[in-house]
Tab-separated table of C-alpha atoms in Angstrom:
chain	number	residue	atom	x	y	z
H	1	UNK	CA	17.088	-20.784	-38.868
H	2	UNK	CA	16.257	-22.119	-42.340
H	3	UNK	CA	13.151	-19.426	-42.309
H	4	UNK	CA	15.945	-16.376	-41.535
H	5	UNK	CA	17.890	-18.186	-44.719
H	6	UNK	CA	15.085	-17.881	-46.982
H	7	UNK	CA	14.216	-14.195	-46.300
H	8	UNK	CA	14.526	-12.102	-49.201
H	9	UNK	CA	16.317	-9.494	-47.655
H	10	UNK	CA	17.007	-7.448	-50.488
H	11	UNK	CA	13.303	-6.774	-50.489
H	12	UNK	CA	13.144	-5.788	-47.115
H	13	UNK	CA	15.749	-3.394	-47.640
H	14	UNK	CA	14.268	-1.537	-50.765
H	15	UNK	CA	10.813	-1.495	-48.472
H	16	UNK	CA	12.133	0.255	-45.926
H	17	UNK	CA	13.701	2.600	-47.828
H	18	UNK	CA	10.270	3.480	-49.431
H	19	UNK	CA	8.454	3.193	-45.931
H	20	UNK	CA	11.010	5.528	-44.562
H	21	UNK	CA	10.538	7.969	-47.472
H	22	UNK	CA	6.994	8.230	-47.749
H	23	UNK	CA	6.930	9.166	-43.593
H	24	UNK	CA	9.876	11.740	-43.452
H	25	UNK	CA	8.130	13.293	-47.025
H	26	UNK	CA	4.992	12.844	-44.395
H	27	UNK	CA	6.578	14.407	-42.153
H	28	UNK	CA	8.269	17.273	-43.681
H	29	UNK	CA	5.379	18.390	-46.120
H	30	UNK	CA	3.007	18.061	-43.680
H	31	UNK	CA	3.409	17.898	-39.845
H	32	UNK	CA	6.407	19.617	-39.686
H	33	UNK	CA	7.148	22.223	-42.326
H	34	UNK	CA	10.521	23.902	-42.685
H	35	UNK	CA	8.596	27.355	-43.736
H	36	UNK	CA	7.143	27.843	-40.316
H	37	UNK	CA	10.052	26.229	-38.143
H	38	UNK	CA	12.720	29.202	-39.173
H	39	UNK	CA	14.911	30.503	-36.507
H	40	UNK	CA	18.262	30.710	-35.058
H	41	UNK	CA	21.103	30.114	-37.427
H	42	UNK	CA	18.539	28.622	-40.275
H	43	UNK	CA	16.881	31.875	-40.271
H	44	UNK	CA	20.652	33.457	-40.993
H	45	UNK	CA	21.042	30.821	-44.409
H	46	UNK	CA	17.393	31.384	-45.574
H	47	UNK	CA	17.996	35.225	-45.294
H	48	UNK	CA	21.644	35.228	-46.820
H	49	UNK	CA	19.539	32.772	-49.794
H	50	UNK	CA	16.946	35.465	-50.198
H	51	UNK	CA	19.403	38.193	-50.443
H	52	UNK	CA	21.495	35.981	-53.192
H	53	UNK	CA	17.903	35.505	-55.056
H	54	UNK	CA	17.069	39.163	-54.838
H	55	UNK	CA	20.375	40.148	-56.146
H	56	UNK	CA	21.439	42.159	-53.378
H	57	UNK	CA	25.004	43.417	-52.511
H	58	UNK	CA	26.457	41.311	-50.267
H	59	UNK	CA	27.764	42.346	-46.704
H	60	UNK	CA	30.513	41.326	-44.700
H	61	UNK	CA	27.914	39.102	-42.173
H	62	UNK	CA	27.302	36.558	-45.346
H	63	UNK	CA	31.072	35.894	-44.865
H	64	UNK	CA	30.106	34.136	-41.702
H	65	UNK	CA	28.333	31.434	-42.860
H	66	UNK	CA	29.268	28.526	-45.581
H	67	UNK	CA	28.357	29.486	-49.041
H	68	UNK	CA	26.922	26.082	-50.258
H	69	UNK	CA	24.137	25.983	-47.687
H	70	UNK	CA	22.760	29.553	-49.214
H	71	UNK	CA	23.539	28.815	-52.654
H	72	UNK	CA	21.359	25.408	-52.394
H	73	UNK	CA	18.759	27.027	-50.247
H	74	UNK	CA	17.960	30.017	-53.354
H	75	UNK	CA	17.647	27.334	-55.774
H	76	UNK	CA	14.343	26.766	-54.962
H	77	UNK	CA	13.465	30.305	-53.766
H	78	UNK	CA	14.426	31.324	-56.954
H	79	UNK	CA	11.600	29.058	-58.314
């Protein structure tokens, strides 16, 4: 019990915050990346975000969806 006392916890904590960082970054920039996993209603936001990055008139469809998840998503098609 005196071992469990001792632990330094706090470090243990801020490592596996950085362990799970470095796999989901892992896992999202490599394995698994959002560009080629597009479909159903995410392919509805990321074509709403291109239309809002091209500057195109806006239809009555976009009002479907939630703004903020488009507006976010053509910040960094805009780059």
């Amino acid at each position: 019990m005196r071992y469990l006392r001792e632990w330094d916890w706090d470090g243990f904590a801020r490592a596996s915050i950085v362990l799970g960082a470095a796999i989901r970054a892992v896992w999202v920039l490599v394995l698994h990346s959002p560009i080629d996993h597009i479909y159903s209603d995410s392919k509805t936001y990321v074509d709403t975000a291109i239309h809002l990055v091209q500057l195109a008139t806006p239809d009555r469809f976009d009002a479907f969806y939630p703004p903020g998840t488009r507006l976010l998503l053509a910040i960094p098609l805009a780059l």
